[in-house]
Amino acid sequence: MMPDVRAVVAIGLQGQFGLDGRLPWEGNREKAFVEDVERFFKLTRGHVIIMGPRTFVSVPEWAFKDRDFVEIRSSEPPAEVLARFPDRVVFIGGGPPVYEAYAPFIRHWDVNRLPYKGPADRWFDPRWLLKSPSGAVTV
Ligand SMILES: NC(=O)c1ccc[n+]([C@@H]2O[C@H](COP(=O)([O-])OP(=O)(O)OC[C@H]3O[C@@H](n4cnc5c(N)ncnc54)[C@H](OP(=O)(O)O)[C@@H]3O)[C@@H](O)[C@H]2O)c1
C-alpha cells in the first residue's frame, strides 16, 4: 500500500526556491514569511518528510521532535522509498530533483507564493504539478 504523498512548498514571486542550501528569504521576520514557516511545521506535525541531503542538513535541530525527517538518495527508487511508510502521510521535502522524481506520486500540492523578489539558485518548476496524478489539488 502506498502512503498519502503530499508537498508543501513556498516560492518567490518569480518561482525562487532555494539559495545557498537554504530558503532564499531565510531570516526574514515579516509576517508572510514567519506565517509560512509556522504553517509548514503545523501541516507536517506527526508525519514523515523525505528530502535530499542538502535540504536535510538545513533542518533545524528542534524540528526533529515532532516529525520524522528521512534523508533519501538518488540510488533509492521512489516507489521503494514510499513503500517503507505504508500507513503514514509522507511529505516530499525537496530539493528540485526530488520533486521531479516524486511528482508522479504526489496527490496534493500546497504552493504558497511569497512576496520575495531577490536572487535564487534553485527554482520551482510548474511542470512538476503536471506530472502528479489527476485530482491533485494546488493551492
Ligand atoms: N522553497 C521550498 O519550499 C523548498 C523546499 C525544499 C528545498 N528547498 C531548497 O532547495 C535547495 C536544496 O535542493 P538541492 O537540489 O540543492 O539539494 P537536495 O536537497 O540535496 O536535493 C537534491 C538531491 O537529492 C538526492 N536525491 C534523493 N532521491 C532522489 C531521486 N529519486 N532523484 C533525484 N535526486 C534524488 C540527490 O542527491 P544524491 O544523488 O547525492 O543522492 C539530489 O542531488 C535548498 O536551497 C533548499 O532550501 C526549498
PDB file of C-alpha atoms and ligand atoms in Angstrom:
ATOM      1  CA  MET A   1       0.000   0.000   0.000  1.00  0.00           C
ATOM      2  CA  MET A   2       1.262   3.467  -0.919  1.00  0.00           C
ATOM      3  CA  PRO A   3       1.229   6.280   1.647  1.00  0.00           C
ATOM      4  CA  ASP A   4      -0.666   9.550   1.232  1.00  0.00           C
ATOM      5  CA  VAL A   5       2.037  11.590  -0.558  1.00  0.00           C
ATOM      6  CA  ARG A   6       1.947  15.401  -0.336  1.00  0.00           C
ATOM      7  CA  ALA A   7       4.025  18.503  -0.912  1.00  0.00           C
ATOM      8  CA  VAL A   8       4.037  21.873   0.848  1.00  0.00           C
ATOM      9  CA  VAL A   9       6.337  24.359  -0.846  1.00  0.00           C
ATOM     10  CA  ALA A  10       6.975  28.091  -0.739  1.00  0.00           C
ATOM     11  CA  ILE A  11       8.096  30.069  -3.759  1.00  0.00           C
ATOM     12  CA  GLY A  12       9.091  33.649  -4.504  1.00  0.00           C
ATOM     13  CA  LEU A  13       7.227  35.857  -6.948  1.00  0.00           C
ATOM     14  CA  GLN A  14       9.272  34.532  -9.888  1.00  0.00           C
ATOM     15  CA  GLY A  15       9.457  30.942  -8.592  1.00  0.00           C
ATOM     16  CA  GLN A  16      12.557  31.393  -6.410  1.00  0.00           C
ATOM     17  CA  PHE A  17      13.012  28.210  -4.409  1.00  0.00           C
ATOM     18  CA  GLY A  18      16.461  27.973  -2.785  1.00  0.00           C
ATOM     19  CA  LEU A  19      19.696  29.917  -2.257  1.00  0.00           C
ATOM     20  CA  ASP A  20      22.990  28.590  -0.869  1.00  0.00           C
ATOM     21  CA  GLY A  21      21.255  25.482   0.510  1.00  0.00           C
ATOM     22  CA  ARG A  22      18.599  27.486   2.368  1.00  0.00           C
ATOM     23  CA  LEU A  23      15.301  29.190   1.656  1.00  0.00           C
ATOM     24  CA  PRO A  24      16.147  32.439  -0.207  1.00  0.00           C
ATOM     25  CA  TRP A  25      14.171  34.526   2.331  1.00  0.00           C
ATOM     26  CA  GLU A  26      15.523  32.774   5.420  1.00  0.00           C
ATOM     27  CA  GLY A  27      15.710  35.124   8.422  1.00  0.00           C
ATOM     28  CA  ASN A  28      13.056  37.494   7.043  1.00  0.00           C
ATOM     29  CA  ARG A  29      10.826  38.331  10.015  1.00  0.00           C
ATOM     30  CA  GLU A  30       7.969  39.866   8.003  1.00  0.00           C
ATOM     31  CA  LYS A  31       4.538  38.371   8.695  1.00  0.00           C
ATOM     32  CA  ALA A  32       4.088  36.437   5.429  1.00  0.00           C
ATOM     33  CA  PHE A  33       7.424  34.624   5.833  1.00  0.00           C
ATOM     34  CA  VAL A  34       7.011  33.839   9.520  1.00  0.00           C
ATOM     35  CA  GLU A  35       3.479  32.532   8.952  1.00  0.00           C
ATOM     36  CA  ASP A  36       4.664  30.366   6.074  1.00  0.00           C
ATOM     37  CA  VAL A  37       7.241  28.602   8.240  1.00  0.00           C
ATOM     38  CA  GLU A  38       4.725  28.166  11.073  1.00  0.00           C
ATOM     39  CA  ARG A  39       2.201  26.717   8.654  1.00  0.00           C
ATOM     40  CA  PHE A  40       4.748  24.262   7.227  1.00  0.00           C
ATOM     41  CA  PHE A  41       5.546  22.915  10.666  1.00  0.00           C
ATOM     42  CA  LYS A  42       1.872  22.743  11.627  1.00  0.00           C
ATOM     43  CA  LEU A  43       0.888  20.796   8.489  1.00  0.00           C
ATOM     44  CA  THR A  44       3.754  18.335   8.781  1.00  0.00           C
ATOM     45  CA  ARG A  45       3.485  17.627  12.511  1.00  0.00           C
ATOM     46  CA  GLY A  46       3.432  13.879  13.207  1.00  0.00           C
ATOM     47  CA  HIS A  47       4.230  12.951   9.621  1.00  0.00           C
ATOM     48  CA  VAL A  48       7.203  11.783   7.538  1.00  0.00           C
ATOM     49  CA  ILE A  49       9.227  14.239   5.424  1.00  0.00           C
ATOM     50  CA  ILE A  50      11.670  12.798   2.910  1.00  0.00           C
ATOM     51  CA  MET A  51      14.402  15.018   1.483  1.00  0.00           C
ATOM     52  CA  GLY A  52      17.714  15.107  -0.343  1.00  0.00           C
ATOM     53  CA  PRO A  53      20.974  15.526   1.610  1.00  0.00           C
ATOM     54  CA  ARG A  54      21.344  19.289   1.135  1.00  0.00           C
ATOM     55  CA  THR A  55      17.850  20.092   2.370  1.00  0.00           C
ATOM     56  CA  PHE A  56      18.244  17.551   5.195  1.00  0.00           C
ATOM     57  CA  VAL A  57      21.254  19.352   6.715  1.00  0.00           C
ATOM     58  CA  SER A  58      19.348  22.655   6.660  1.00  0.00           C
ATOM     59  CA  VAL A  59      16.631  21.348   9.026  1.00  0.00           C
ATOM     60  CA  PRO A  60      16.889  22.972  12.483  1.00  0.00           C
ATOM     61  CA  GLU A  61      17.536  20.589  15.377  1.00  0.00           C
ATOM     62  CA  TRP A  62      14.276  21.413  17.199  1.00  0.00           C
ATOM     63  CA  ALA A  63      12.125  20.395  14.206  1.00  0.00           C
ATOM     64  CA  PHE A  64      13.078  16.705  14.590  1.00  0.00           C
ATOM     65  CA  LYS A  65      10.992  16.430  17.763  1.00  0.00           C
ATOM     66  CA  ASP A  66       7.541  16.448  16.134  1.00  0.00           C
ATOM     67  CA  ARG A  67       8.038  14.802  12.743  1.00  0.00           C
ATOM     68  CA  ASP A  68      10.193  12.135  11.082  1.00  0.00           C
ATOM     69  CA  PHE A  69      12.750  13.564   8.655  1.00  0.00           C
ATOM     70  CA  VAL A  70      14.271  10.928   6.387  1.00  0.00           C
ATOM     71  CA  GLU A  71      17.258  11.573   4.119  1.00  0.00           C
ATOM     72  CA  ILE A  72      16.883   9.932   0.721  1.00  0.00           C
ATOM     73  CA  ARG A  73      19.377   9.340  -2.100  1.00  0.00           C
ATOM     74  CA  SER A  74      19.014   9.126  -5.865  1.00  0.00           C
ATOM     75  CA  SER A  75      20.143   5.467  -5.744  1.00  0.00           C
ATOM     76  CA  GLU A  76      16.839   4.593  -3.997  1.00  0.00           C
ATOM     77  CA  PRO A  77      13.860   4.043  -6.334  1.00  0.00           C
ATOM     78  CA  PRO A  78      10.983   6.380  -5.290  1.00  0.00           C
ATOM     79  CA  ALA A  79       8.364   3.598  -5.202  1.00  0.00           C
ATOM     80  CA  GLU A  80      10.575   1.575  -2.841  1.00  0.00           C
ATOM     81  CA  VAL A  81      11.212   4.563  -0.575  1.00  0.00           C
ATOM     82  CA  LEU A  82       7.488   5.340  -0.320  1.00  0.00           C
ATOM     83  CA  ALA A  83       6.594   1.683   0.305  1.00  0.00           C
ATOM     84  CA  ARG A  84       8.563   1.922   3.564  1.00  0.00           C
ATOM     85  CA  PHE A  85       5.809   4.175   5.006  1.00  0.00           C
ATOM     86  CA  PRO A  86       2.515   2.435   4.078  1.00  0.00           C
ATOM     87  CA  ASP A  87       0.354   3.871   6.872  1.00  0.00           C
ATOM     88  CA  ARG A  88       1.800   7.365   7.030  1.00  0.00           C
ATOM     89  CA  VAL A  89       1.360  10.745   5.396  1.00  0.00           C
ATOM     90  CA  VAL A  90       4.630  11.408   3.557  1.00  0.00           C
ATOM     91  CA  PHE A  91       5.642  14.936   2.568  1.00  0.00           C
ATOM     92  CA  ILE A  92       8.169  15.327  -0.222  1.00  0.00           C
ATOM     93  CA  GLY A  93      10.698  17.815   1.137  1.00  0.00           C
ATOM     94  CA  GLY A  94      12.916  18.662  -1.844  1.00  0.00           C
ATOM     95  CA  GLY A  95      15.113  19.834  -3.395  1.00  0.00           C
ATOM     96  CA  PRO A  96      14.149  20.221  -7.064  1.00  0.00           C
ATOM     97  CA  PRO A  97      15.484  16.846  -8.358  1.00  0.00           C
ATOM     98  CA  VAL A  98      13.488  15.141  -5.592  1.00  0.00           C
ATOM     99  CA  TYR A  99      10.244  16.908  -6.597  1.00  0.00           C
ATOM    100  CA  GLU A 100      10.974  15.949 -10.193  1.00  0.00           C
ATOM    101  CA  ALA A 101      11.366  12.263  -9.270  1.00  0.00           C
ATOM    102  CA  TYR A 102       8.486  12.048  -6.769  1.00  0.00           C
ATOM    103  CA  ALA A 103       5.931  14.269  -8.561  1.00  0.00           C
ATOM    104  CA  PRO A 104       4.115  11.258 -10.114  1.00  0.00           C
ATOM    105  CA  PHE A 105       3.216  10.126  -6.573  1.00  0.00           C
ATOM    106  CA  ILE A 106       2.178  13.496  -5.079  1.00  0.00           C
ATOM    107  CA  ARG A 107      -1.599  13.595  -4.527  1.00  0.00           C
ATOM    108  CA  HIS A 108      -1.764  17.081  -3.060  1.00  0.00           C
ATOM    109  CA  TRP A 109       0.364  20.157  -3.740  1.00  0.00           C
ATOM    110  CA  ASP A 110       0.266  23.171  -1.428  1.00  0.00           C
ATOM    111  CA  VAL A 111       2.148  26.068  -3.051  1.00  0.00           C
ATOM    112  CA  ASN A 112       2.499  29.324  -1.116  1.00  0.00           C
ATOM    113  CA  ARG A 113       3.724  32.284  -3.199  1.00  0.00           C
ATOM    114  CA  LEU A 114       5.644  34.718  -1.005  1.00  0.00           C
ATOM    115  CA  PRO A 115       6.425  38.423  -1.655  1.00  0.00           C
ATOM    116  CA  TYR A 116      10.119  37.751  -2.430  1.00  0.00           C
ATOM    117  CA  LYS A 117      11.839  39.306  -5.471  1.00  0.00           C
ATOM    118  CA  GLY A 118      15.503  38.559  -4.685  1.00  0.00           C
ATOM    119  CA  PRO A 119      18.065  36.081  -6.001  1.00  0.00           C
ATOM    120  CA  ALA A 120      17.907  32.275  -6.053  1.00  0.00           C
ATOM    121  CA  ASP A 121      19.971  29.339  -7.258  1.00  0.00           C
ATOM    122  CA  ARG A 122      17.092  26.825  -7.179  1.00  0.00           C
ATOM    123  CA  TRP A 123      13.756  27.366  -8.905  1.00  0.00           C
ATOM    124  CA  PHE A 124      10.240  25.926  -8.708  1.00  0.00           C
ATOM    125  CA  ASP A 125       9.240  24.174 -11.934  1.00  0.00           C
ATOM    126  CA  PRO A 126       5.450  24.280 -12.590  1.00  0.00           C
ATOM    127  CA  ARG A 127       5.813  21.162 -14.775  1.00  0.00           C
ATOM    128  CA  TRP A 128       6.108  19.149 -11.542  1.00  0.00           C
ATOM    129  CA  LEU A 129       2.383  19.789 -10.977  1.00  0.00           C
ATOM    130  CA  LEU A 130       1.509  18.279 -14.348  1.00  0.00           C
ATOM    131  CA  LYS A 131       3.349  15.039 -13.516  1.00  0.00           C
ATOM    132  CA  SER A 132       1.114  14.430 -10.490  1.00  0.00           C
ATOM    133  CA  PRO A 133      -1.971  12.187 -10.654  1.00  0.00           C
ATOM    134  CA  SER A 134      -5.217  13.858 -11.681  1.00  0.00           C
ATOM    135  CA  GLY A 135      -7.159  15.130  -8.708  1.00  0.00           C
ATOM    136  CA  ALA A 136      -4.100  16.662  -7.075  1.00  0.00           C
ATOM    137  CA  VAL A 137      -5.046  19.997  -5.554  1.00  0.00           C
ATOM    138  CA  THR A 138      -2.939  23.108  -5.952  1.00  0.00           C
ATOM    139  CA  VAL A 139      -3.280  25.993  -3.533  1.00  0.00           C
TER     140      VAL A 139
HETATM  141  N1  LIG B   1      11.119  26.628  -1.291  1.00  0.00           N
HETATM  142  C1  LIG B   1      10.841  25.426  -0.809  1.00  0.00           C
HETATM  143  O1  LIG B   1       9.696  25.117  -0.458  1.00  0.00           O
HETATM  144  C2  LIG B   1      11.948  24.424  -0.709  1.00  0.00           C
HETATM  145  C3  LIG B   1      11.668  23.086  -0.367  1.00  0.00           C
HETATM  146  C4  LIG B   1      12.714  22.172  -0.301  1.00  0.00           C
HETATM  147  C5  LIG B   1      14.013  22.584  -0.576  1.00  0.00           C
HETATM  148  N2  LIG B   1      14.247  23.887  -0.917  1.00  0.00           N
HETATM  149  C6  LIG B   1      15.600  24.368  -1.225  1.00  0.00           C
HETATM  150  O2  LIG B   1      16.225  23.525  -2.205  1.00  0.00           O
HETATM  151  C7  LIG B   1      17.641  23.609  -2.021  1.00  0.00           C
HETATM  152  C8  LIG B   1      18.232  22.221  -1.884  1.00  0.00           C
HETATM  153  O3  LIG B   1      17.967  21.450  -3.028  1.00  0.00           O
HETATM  154  P1  LIG B   1      19.136  20.723  -3.850  1.00  0.00           P
HETATM  155  O4  LIG B   1      18.506  20.152  -5.065  1.00  0.00           O
HETATM  156  O5  LIG B   1      20.286  21.652  -3.994  1.00  0.00           O
HETATM  157  O6  LIG B   1      19.671  19.566  -2.874  1.00  0.00           O
HETATM  158  P2  LIG B   1      18.987  18.332  -2.102  1.00  0.00           P
HETATM  159  O7  LIG B   1      18.049  18.817  -1.085  1.00  0.00           O
HETATM  160  O8  LIG B   1      20.136  17.503  -1.618  1.00  0.00           O
HETATM  161  O9  LIG B   1      18.136  17.526  -3.168  1.00  0.00           O
HETATM  162  C9  LIG B   1      18.722  17.020  -4.360  1.00  0.00           C
HETATM  163  C10 LIG B   1      19.460  15.700  -4.120  1.00  0.00           C
HETATM  164  O10 LIG B   1      18.575  14.734  -3.591  1.00  0.00           O
HETATM  165  C11 LIG B   1      19.110  13.446  -3.890  1.00  0.00           C
HETATM  166  N3  LIG B   1      18.001  12.555  -4.308  1.00  0.00           N
HETATM  167  C12 LIG B   1      17.366  11.683  -3.481  1.00  0.00           C
HETATM  168  N4  LIG B   1      16.450  10.968  -4.129  1.00  0.00           N
HETATM  169  C13 LIG B   1      16.474  11.377  -5.424  1.00  0.00           C
HETATM  170  C14 LIG B   1      15.785  10.978  -6.589  1.00  0.00           C
HETATM  171  N5  LIG B   1      14.876   9.978  -6.573  1.00  0.00           N
HETATM  172  N6  LIG B   1      16.053  11.606  -7.751  1.00  0.00           N
HETATM  173  C15 LIG B   1      16.957  12.604  -7.789  1.00  0.00           C
HETATM  174  N7  LIG B   1      17.691  13.011  -6.718  1.00  0.00           N
HETATM  175  C16 LIG B   1      17.447  12.405  -5.535  1.00  0.00           C
HETATM  176  C17 LIG B   1      20.174  13.645  -4.961  1.00  0.00           C
HETATM  177  O11 LIG B   1      21.452  13.513  -4.318  1.00  0.00           O
HETATM  178  P3  LIG B   1      22.315  12.131  -4.458  1.00  0.00           P
HETATM  179  O12 LIG B   1      22.400  11.815  -5.929  1.00  0.00           O
HETATM  180  O13 LIG B   1      23.626  12.533  -3.855  1.00  0.00           O
HETATM  181  O14 LIG B   1      21.604  11.089  -3.677  1.00  0.00           O
HETATM  182  C18 LIG B   1      19.959  15.074  -5.393  1.00  0.00           C
HETATM  183  O15 LIG B   1      21.133  15.714  -5.853  1.00  0.00           O
HETATM  184  C19 LIG B   1      17.879  24.413  -0.741  1.00  0.00           C
HETATM  185  O16 LIG B   1      18.198  25.750  -1.080  1.00  0.00           O
HETATM  186  C20 LIG B   1      16.532  24.321  -0.041  1.00  0.00           C
HETATM  187  O17 LIG B   1      16.302  25.393   0.852  1.00  0.00           O
HETATM  188  C21 LIG B   1      13.244  24.793  -0.992  1.00  0.00           C
END
